[in-house]
JSON list of C-alpha atoms in Angstrom, two decimals:
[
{"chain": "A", "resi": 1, "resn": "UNK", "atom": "CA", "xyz": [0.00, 0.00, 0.00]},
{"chain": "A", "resi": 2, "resn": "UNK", "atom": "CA", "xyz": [1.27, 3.38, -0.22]},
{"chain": "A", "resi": 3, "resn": "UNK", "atom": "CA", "xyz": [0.21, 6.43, 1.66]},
{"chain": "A", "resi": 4, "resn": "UNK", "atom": "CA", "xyz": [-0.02, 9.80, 1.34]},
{"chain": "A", "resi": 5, "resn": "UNK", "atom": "CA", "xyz": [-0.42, 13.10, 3.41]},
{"chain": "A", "resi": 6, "resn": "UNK", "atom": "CA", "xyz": [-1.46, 16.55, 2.54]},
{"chain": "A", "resi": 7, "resn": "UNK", "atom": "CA", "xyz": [-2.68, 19.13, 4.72]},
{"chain": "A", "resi": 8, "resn": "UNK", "atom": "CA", "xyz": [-6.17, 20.17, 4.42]},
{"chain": "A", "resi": 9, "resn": "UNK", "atom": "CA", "xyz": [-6.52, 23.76, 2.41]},
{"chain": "A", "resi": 10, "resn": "UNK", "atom": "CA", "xyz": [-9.11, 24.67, 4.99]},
{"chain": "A", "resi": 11, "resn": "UNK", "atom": "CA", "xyz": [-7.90, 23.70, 8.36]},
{"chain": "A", "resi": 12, "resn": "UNK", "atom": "CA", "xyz": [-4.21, 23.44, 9.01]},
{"chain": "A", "resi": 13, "resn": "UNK", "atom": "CA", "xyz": [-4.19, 20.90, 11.87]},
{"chain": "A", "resi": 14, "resn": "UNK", "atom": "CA", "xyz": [-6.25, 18.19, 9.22]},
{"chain": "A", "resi": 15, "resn": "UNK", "atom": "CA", "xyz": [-3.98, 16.34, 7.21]},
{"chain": "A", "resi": 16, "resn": "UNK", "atom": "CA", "xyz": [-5.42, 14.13, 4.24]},
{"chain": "A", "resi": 17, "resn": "UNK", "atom": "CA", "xyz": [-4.58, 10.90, 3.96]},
{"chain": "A", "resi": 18, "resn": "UNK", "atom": "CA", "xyz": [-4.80, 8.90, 0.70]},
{"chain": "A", "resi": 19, "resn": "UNK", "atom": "CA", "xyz": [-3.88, 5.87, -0.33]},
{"chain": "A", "resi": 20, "resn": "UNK", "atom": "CA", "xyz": [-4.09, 2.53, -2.80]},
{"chain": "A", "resi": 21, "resn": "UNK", "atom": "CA", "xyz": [-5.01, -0.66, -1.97]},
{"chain": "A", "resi": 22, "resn": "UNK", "atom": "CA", "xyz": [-2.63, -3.39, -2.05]},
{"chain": "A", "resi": 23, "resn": "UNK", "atom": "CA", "xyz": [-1.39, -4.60, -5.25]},
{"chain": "A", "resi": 24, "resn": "UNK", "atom": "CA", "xyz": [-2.41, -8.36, -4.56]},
{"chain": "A", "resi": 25, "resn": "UNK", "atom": "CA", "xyz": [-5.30, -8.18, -1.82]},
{"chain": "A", "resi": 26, "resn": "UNK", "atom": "CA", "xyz": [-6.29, -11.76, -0.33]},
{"chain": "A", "resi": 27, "resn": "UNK", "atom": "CA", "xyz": [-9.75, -11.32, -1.33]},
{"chain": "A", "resi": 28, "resn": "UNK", "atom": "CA", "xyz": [-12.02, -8.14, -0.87]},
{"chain": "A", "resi": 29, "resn": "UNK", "atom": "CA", "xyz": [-10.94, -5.48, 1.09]},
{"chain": "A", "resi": 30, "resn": "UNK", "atom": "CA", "xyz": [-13.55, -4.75, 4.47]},
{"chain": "A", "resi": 31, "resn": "UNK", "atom": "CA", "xyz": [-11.56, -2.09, 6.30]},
{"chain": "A", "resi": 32, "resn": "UNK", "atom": "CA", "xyz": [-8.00, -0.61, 6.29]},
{"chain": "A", "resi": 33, "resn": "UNK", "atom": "CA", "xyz": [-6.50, 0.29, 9.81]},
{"chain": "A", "resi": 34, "resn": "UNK", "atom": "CA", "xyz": [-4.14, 3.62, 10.14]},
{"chain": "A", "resi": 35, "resn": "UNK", "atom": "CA", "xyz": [-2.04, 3.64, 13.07]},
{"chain": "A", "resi": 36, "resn": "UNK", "atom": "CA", "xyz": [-0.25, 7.15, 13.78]},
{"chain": "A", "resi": 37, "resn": "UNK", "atom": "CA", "xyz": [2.67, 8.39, 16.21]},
{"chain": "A", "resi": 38, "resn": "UNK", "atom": "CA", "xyz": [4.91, 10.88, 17.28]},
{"chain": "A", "resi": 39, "resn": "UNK", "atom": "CA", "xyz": [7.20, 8.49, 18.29]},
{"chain": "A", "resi": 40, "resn": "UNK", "atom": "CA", "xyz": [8.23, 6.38, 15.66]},
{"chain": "A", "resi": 41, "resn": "UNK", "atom": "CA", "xyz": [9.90, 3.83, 18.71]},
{"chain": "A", "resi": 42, "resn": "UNK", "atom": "CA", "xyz": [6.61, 3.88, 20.79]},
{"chain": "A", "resi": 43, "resn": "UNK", "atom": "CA", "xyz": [4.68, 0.50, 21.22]},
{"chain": "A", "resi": 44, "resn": "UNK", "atom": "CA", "xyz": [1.54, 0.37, 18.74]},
{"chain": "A", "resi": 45, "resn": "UNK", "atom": "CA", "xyz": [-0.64, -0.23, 21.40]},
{"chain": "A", "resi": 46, "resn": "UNK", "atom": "CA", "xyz": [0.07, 3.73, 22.21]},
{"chain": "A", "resi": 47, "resn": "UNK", "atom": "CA", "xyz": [-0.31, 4.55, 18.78]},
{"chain": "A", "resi": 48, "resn": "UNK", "atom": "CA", "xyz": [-3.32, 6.33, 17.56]},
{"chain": "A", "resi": 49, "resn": "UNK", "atom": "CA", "xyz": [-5.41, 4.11, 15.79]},
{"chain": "A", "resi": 50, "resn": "UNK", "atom": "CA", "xyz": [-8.09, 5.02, 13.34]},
{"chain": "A", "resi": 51, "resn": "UNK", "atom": "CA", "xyz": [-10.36, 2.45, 11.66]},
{"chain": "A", "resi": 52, "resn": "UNK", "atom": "CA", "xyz": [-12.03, 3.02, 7.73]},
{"chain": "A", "resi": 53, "resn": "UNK", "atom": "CA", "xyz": [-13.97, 1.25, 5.67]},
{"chain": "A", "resi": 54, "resn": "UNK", "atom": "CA", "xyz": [-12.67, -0.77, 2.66]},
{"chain": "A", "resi": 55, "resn": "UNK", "atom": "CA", "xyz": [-14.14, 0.99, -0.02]},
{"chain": "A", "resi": 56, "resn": "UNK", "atom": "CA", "xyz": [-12.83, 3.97, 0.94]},
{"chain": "A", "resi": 57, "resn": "UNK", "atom": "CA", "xyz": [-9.36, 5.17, -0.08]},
{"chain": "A", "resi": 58, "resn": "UNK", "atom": "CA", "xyz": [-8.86, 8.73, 2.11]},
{"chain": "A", "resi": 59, "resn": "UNK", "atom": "CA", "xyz": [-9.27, 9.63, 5.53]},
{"chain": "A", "resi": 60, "resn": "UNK", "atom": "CA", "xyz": [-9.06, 12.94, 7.10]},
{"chain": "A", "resi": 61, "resn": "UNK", "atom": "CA", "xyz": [-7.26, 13.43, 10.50]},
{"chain": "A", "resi": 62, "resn": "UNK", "atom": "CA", "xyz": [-7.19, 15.99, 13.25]},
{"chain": "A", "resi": 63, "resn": "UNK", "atom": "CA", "xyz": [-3.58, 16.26, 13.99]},
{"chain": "A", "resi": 64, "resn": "UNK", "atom": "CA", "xyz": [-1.10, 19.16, 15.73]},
{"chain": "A", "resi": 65, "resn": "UNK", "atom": "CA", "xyz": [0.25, 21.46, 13.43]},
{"chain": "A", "resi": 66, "resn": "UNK", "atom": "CA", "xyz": [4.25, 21.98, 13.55]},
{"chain": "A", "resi": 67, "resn": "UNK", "atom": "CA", "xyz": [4.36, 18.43, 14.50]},
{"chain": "A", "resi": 68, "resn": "UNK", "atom": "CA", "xyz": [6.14, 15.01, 12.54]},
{"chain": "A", "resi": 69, "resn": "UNK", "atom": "CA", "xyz": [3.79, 12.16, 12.65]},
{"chain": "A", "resi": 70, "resn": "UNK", "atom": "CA", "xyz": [4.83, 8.20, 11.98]},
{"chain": "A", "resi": 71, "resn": "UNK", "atom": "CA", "xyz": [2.11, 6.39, 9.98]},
{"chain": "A", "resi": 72, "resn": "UNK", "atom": "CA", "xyz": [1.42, 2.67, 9.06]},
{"chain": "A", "resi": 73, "resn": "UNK", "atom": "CA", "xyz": [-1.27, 0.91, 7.34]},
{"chain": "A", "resi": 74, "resn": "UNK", "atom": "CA", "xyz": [-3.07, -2.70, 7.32]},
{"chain": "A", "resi": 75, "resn": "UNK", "atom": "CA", "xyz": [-6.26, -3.80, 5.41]},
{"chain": "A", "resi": 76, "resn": "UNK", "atom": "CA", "xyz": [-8.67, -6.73, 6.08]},
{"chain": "A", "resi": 77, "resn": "UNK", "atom": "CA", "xyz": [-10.24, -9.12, 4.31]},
{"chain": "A", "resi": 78, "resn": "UNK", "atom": "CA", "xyz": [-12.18, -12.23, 5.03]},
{"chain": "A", "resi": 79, "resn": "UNK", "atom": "CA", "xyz": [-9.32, -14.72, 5.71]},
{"chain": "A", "resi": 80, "resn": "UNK", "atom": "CA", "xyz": [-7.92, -11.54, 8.13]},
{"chain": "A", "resi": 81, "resn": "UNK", "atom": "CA", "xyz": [-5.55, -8.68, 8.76]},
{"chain": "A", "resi": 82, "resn": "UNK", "atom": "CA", "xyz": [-2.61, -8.28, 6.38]},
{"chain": "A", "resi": 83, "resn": "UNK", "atom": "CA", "xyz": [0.80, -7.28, 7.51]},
{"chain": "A", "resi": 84, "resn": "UNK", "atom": "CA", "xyz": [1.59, -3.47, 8.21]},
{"chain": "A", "resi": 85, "resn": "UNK", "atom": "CA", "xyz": [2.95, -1.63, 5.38]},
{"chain": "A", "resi": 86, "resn": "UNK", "atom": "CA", "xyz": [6.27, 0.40, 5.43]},
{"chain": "A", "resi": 87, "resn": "UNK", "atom": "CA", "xyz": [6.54, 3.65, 8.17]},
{"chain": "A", "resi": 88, "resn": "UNK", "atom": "CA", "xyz": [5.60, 6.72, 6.58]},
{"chain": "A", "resi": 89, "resn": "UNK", "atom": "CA", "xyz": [6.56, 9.88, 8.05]},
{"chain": "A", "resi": 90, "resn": "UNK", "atom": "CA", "xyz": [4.17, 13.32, 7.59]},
{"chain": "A", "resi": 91, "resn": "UNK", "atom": "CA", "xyz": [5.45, 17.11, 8.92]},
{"chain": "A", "resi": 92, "resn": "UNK", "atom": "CA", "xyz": [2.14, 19.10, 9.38]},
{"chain": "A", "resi": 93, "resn": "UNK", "atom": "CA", "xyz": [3.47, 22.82, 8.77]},
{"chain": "A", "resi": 94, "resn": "UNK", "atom": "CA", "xyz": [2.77, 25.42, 11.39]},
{"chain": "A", "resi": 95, "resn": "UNK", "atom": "CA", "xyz": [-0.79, 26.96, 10.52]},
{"chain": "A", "resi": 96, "resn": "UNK", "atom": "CA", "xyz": [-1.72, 30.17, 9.80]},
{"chain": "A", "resi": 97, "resn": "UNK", "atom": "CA", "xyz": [-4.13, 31.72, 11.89]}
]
């Protein structure tokens, strides 16, 4: 999968994630899982976790501005969750206000 980041036009501390499913999917996608971070080393149990639906391919998230964030992705399908994909990392600039 690979994941993208921009930050919202309208609201500086929403960033915009998009993404594609995976190349070779073990049957039909029924939700995607984002986890987020500020620390990249922290356990993923303390990472935020957000959950979407599979037909969906972008998720908007409520982040601090001026801040680096970690993110990693999973989808499911029937036969279950598929491995994380690759860290991403996201800077959300310092807004404008």
């Amino acid at each position: 999968m690979d994941l993208n980041g921009n930050p919202s036009e309208t609201n500086p501390t929403h960033l915009d994630l998009h993404w594609q499913p995976p190349e070779q999917p073990n049957g039909k996608i029924l939700s995607y899982e984002i986890r987020y971070s500020l620390d990249r080393g922290a356990k993923l149990k303390l990472w935020g976790k957000v959950g979407v639906n599979g037909s969906e391919l972008m998720t908007t998230l409520m982040l601090t501005d001026g801040s680096k964030y970690f993110f990693k992705m999973r989808a499911r399908t029937r036969a279950g969750w598929g491995p994380y994909s690759k860290l991403y990392s996201i800077t959300i600039p310092l807004g404008k206000y």
